[in-house]
Short mmCIF file of C-alpha atoms in Angstrom, two decimals:
data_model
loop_
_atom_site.label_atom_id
_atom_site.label_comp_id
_atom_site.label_asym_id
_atom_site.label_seq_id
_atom_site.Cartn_x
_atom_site.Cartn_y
_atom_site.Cartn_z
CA UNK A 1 67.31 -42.83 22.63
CA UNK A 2 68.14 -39.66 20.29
CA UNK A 3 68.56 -36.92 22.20
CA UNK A 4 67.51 -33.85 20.07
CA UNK A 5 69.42 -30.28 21.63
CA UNK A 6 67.68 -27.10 20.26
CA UNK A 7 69.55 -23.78 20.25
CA UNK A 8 69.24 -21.18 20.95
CA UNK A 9 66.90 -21.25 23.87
CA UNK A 10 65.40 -17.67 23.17
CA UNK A 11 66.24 -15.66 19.92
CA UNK A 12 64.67 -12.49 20.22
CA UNK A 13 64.04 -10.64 16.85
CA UNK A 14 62.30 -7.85 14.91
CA UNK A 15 59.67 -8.23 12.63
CA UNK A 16 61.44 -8.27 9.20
CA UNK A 17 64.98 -10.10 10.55
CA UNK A 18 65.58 -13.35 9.21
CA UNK A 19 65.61 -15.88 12.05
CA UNK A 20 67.75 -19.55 12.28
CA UNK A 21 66.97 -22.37 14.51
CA UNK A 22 69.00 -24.98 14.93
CA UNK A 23 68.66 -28.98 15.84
CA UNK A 24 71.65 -31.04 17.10
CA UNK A 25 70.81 -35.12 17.38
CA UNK A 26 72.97 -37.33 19.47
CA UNK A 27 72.77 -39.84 17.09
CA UNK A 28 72.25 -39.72 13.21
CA UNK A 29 68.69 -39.39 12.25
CA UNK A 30 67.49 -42.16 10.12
CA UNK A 31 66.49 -41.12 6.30
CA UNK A 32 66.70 -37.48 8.02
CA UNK A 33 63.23 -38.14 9.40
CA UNK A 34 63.26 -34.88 11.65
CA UNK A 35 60.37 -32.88 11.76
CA UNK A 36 59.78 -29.06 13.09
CA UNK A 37 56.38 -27.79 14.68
CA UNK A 38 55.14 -24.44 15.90
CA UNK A 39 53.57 -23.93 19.34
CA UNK A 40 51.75 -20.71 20.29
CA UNK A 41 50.49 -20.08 23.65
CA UNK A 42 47.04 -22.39 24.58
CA UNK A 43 47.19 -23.91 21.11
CA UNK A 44 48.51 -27.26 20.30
CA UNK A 45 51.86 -27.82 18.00
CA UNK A 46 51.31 -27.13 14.07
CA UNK A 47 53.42 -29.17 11.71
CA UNK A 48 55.53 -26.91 9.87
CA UNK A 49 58.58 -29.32 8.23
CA UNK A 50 58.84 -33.09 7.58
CA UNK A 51 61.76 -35.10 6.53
CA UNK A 52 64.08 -32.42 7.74
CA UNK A 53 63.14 -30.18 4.20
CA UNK A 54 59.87 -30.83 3.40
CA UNK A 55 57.01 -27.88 3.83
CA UNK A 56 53.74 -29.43 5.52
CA UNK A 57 50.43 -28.22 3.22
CA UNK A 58 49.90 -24.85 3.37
CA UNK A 59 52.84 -23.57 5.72
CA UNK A 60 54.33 -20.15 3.73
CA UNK A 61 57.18 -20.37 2.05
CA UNK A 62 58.98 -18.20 4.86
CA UNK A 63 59.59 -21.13 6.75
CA UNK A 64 62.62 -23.55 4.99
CA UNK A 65 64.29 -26.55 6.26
CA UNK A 66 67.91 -28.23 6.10
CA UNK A 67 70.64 -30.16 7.07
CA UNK A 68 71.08 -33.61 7.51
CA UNK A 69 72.49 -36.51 9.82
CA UNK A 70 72.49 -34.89 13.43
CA UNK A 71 72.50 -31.09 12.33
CA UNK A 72 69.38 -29.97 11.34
CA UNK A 73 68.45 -26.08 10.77
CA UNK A 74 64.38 -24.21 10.57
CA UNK A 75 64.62 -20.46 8.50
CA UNK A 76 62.39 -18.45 8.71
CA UNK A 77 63.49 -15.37 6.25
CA UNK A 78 61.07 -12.89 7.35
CA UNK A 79 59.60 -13.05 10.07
CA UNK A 80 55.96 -11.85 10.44
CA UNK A 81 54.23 -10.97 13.22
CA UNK A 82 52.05 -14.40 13.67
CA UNK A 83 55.73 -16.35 13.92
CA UNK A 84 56.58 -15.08 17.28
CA UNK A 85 56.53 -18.29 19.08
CA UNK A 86 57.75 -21.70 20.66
CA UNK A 87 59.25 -24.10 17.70
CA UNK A 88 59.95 -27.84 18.77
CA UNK A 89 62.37 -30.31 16.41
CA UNK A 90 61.33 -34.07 16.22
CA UNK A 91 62.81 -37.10 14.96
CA UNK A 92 60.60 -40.42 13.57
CA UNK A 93 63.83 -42.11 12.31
CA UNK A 94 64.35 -43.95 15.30
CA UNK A 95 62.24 -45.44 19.02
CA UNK A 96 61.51 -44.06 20.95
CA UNK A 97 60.17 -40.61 19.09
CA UNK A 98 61.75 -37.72 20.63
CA UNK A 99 61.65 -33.73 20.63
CA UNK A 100 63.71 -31.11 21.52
CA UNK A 101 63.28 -28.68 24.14
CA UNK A 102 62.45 -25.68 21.72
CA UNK A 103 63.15 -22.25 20.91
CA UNK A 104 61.11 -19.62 22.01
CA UNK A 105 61.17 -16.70 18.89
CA UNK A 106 60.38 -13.77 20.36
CA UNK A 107 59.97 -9.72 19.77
CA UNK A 108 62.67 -7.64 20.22
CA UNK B 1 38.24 -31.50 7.41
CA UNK B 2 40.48 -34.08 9.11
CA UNK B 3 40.21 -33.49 13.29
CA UNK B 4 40.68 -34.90 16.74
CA UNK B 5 38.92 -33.96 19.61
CA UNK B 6 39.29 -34.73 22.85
CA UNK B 7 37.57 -34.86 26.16
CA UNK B 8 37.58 -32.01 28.98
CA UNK B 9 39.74 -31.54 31.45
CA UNK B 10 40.03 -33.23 35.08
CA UNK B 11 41.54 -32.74 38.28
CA UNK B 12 42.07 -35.68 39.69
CA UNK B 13 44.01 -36.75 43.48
CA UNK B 14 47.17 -38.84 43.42
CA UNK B 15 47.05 -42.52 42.96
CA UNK B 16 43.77 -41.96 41.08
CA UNK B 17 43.52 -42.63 37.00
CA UNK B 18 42.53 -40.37 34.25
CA UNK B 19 40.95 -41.54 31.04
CA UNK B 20 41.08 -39.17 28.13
CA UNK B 21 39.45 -39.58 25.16
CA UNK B 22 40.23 -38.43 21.73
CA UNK B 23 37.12 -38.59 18.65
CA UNK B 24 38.67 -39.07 14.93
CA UNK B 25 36.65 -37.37 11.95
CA UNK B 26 37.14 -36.29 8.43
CA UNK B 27 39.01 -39.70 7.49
CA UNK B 28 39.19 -43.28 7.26
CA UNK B 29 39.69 -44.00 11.21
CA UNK B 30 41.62 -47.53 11.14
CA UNK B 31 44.12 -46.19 8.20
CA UNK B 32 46.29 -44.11 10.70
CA UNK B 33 48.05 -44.74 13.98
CA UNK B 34 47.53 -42.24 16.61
CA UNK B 35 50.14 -40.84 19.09
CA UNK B 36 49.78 -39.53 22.57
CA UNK B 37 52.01 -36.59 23.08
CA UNK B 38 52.13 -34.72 26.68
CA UNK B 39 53.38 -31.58 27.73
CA UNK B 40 54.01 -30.09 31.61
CA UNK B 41 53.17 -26.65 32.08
CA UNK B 42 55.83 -24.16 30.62
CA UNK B 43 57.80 -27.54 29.47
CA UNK B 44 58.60 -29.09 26.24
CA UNK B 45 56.79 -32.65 24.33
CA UNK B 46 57.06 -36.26 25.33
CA UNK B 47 56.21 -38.95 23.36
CA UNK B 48 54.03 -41.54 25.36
CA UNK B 49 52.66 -43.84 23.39
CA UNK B 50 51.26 -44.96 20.06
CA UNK B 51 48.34 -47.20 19.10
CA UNK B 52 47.20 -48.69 16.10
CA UNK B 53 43.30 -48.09 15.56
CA UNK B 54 42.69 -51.30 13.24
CA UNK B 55 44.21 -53.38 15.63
CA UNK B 56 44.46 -52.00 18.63
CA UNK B 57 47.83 -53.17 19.77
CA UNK B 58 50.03 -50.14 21.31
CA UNK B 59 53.33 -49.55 22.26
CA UNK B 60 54.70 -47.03 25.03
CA UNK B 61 57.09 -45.26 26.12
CA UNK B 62 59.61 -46.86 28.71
CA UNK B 63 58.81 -43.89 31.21
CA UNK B 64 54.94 -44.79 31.29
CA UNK B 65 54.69 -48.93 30.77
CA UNK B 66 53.08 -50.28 33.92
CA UNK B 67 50.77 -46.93 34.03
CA UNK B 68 48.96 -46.39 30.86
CA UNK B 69 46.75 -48.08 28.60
CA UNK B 70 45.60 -47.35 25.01
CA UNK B 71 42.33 -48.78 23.78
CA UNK B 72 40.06 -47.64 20.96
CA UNK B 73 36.36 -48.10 19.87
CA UNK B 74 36.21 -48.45 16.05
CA UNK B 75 32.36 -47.85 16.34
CA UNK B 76 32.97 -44.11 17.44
CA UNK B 77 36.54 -43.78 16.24
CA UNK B 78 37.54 -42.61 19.20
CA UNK B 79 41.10 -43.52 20.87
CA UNK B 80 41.15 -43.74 25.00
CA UNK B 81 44.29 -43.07 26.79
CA UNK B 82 43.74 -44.36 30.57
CA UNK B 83 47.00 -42.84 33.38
CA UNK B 84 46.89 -44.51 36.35
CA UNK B 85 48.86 -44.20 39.92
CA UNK B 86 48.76 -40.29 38.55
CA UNK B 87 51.59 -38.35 40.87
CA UNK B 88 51.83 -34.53 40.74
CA UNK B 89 54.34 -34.86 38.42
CA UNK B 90 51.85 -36.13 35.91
CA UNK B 91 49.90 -32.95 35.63
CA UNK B 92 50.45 -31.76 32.09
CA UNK B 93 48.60 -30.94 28.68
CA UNK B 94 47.33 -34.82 26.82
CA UNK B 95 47.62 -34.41 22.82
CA UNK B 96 46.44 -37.04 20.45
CA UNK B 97 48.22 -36.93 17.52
CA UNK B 98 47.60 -38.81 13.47
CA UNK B 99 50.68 -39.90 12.22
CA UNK B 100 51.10 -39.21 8.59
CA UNK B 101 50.67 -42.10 6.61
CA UNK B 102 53.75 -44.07 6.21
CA UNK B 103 55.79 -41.90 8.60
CA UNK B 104 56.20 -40.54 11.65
CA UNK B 105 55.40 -36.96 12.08
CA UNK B 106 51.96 -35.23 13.34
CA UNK B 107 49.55 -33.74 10.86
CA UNK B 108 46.87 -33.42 12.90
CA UNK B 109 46.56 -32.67 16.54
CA UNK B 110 43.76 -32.47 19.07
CA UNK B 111 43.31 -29.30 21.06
CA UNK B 112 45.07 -31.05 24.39
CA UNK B 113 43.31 -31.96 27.42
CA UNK B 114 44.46 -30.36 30.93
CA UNK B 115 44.95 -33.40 33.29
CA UNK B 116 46.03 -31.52 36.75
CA UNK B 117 46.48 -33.68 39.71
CA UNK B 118 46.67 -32.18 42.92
CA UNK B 119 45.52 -33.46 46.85
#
C-alpha cells in the first residue's frame, strides 16, 4: 500500500500569502494519478486537482498542481478567505486507494 | 446536476449493523463506479470499498472484508453500504463517492452520513 505523508500538518497564513502543500508517496505514483481535495468543516471533500496537475471544472485558477513520482506539491498563490481549510492528497495509481492525513490551512 | 444523497444518520450499539444508502441522479447510473470513503471524527479519509453499479460486483478494503457488503438497486440507482459487527471504533462520517470516468478520483460526493456507535 502507498503511503501518502502530507506536510506540513498546520500552515497558518494571511489572507493574500501564497501557501504550498506538499505530498510525499512511499512508492511512485502510477501515471502521477494523485489527486488533491478540499474539506471544510461539516461539508464533504471537493475535488480540486486530478492527475497530480490537472484543475477539476470550475476550481479558480489560484489553486495549481505539480510534481511527479512520489513528490507531489498543491499552490495556492493567493489565498482568499473561503480557502482556509483541511486539504487531503490521494493517489488512484495503485490498490488499495489511499489519502494523506492533510493539512489544515489556517488564519494567521 | 450530477448528485448523491444519502440516508440519515444512526446510532447504533456494538455488534449491531448499519446500512447506509446513497441515491444517484443527474446521470447515467450504471456508467460509473461508486466509492465508499469514511472519515472518524477530527481524522483523515479511508478508502473502504468500491462497487460497480452495472454489475454489482465490489471490492474492499483489506481492513473491512468479512464486515461490509455493497449492493445496489438499478431500479432506484441507489448504492447500499451494509457495516456489520460495528465496534466503537467504527463511528465515523460514510461518503459515497462517483469515480470519474476512466479514473480514479471523486467528482462527486454525497453529503456523508453520521454512523455513531455507542452502548
Amino acid at each position: 500500500e502507498i503511503v501518502l505523508t502530507q506536510s506540513p500538518g498546520t500552515l497558518s497564513l494571511s489572507p493574500g500569502e501564497r501557501a504550498t502543500l506538499s505530498c510525499r508517496a512511499s512508492q511512485t505514483v502510477n501515471s502521477n494519478y494523485l489527486a488533491w481535495y478540499q474539506q471544510k468543516p461539516g461539508q464533504s471533500p471537493r475535488l480540486l486537482i486530478f492527475d497530480a496537475s490537472s484543475r477539476a471544472t470550475g476550481i479558480s485558477d489560484r489553486f495549481s498542481g505539480s510534481g511527479s513520482g512520489t513528490d507531489f506539491t498543491l499552490t495556492i498563490s493567493r489565498l482568499e478567505p473561503e480557502d482556509f481549510a483541511v486539504y487531503y492528497c490521494q493517489q488512484y495509481g495503485s490498490s488499495p486507494l489511499t489519502f494523506g492525513g492533510g493539512t489544515k490551512v489556517e488564519i494567521k | 446536476q450530477v448528485r448523491l444523497v444519502q440516508s440519515g444518520a444512526e446510532v447504533k450499539k456494538p455488534g449491531a449493523s448499519v446500512k447506509v444508502s446513497c441515491k444517484a441522479s443527474g446521470y447515467i447510473f450504471t456508467n460509473y463506479y461508486i466509492h465508499w470513503v469514511r472519515q472518524a471524527p477530527g481524522q483523515g479519509l479511508e478508502w473502504m470499498a468500491i462497487v460497480s453499479p452495472s454489475g454489482g460486483s465490489s471490492t474492499y478494503a483489506q481492513n473491512f472484508r468479512g464486515r461490509v457488503t455493497m449492493t445496489r438497486d438499478t431500479s432506484t440507482n441507489t448504492v447500499y453500504m451494509e457495516l456489520s459487527s460495528l465496534r466503537s471504533e467504527d463511528t465515523a462520517i460514510y461518503y459515497c463517492a462517483r469515480v470519474s470516468s476512466g479514473s480514479g478520483y471523486y467528482d462527486c460526493w454525497g453529503q456523508g452520513t453520521l454512523v455513531t456507535v455507542s452502548s
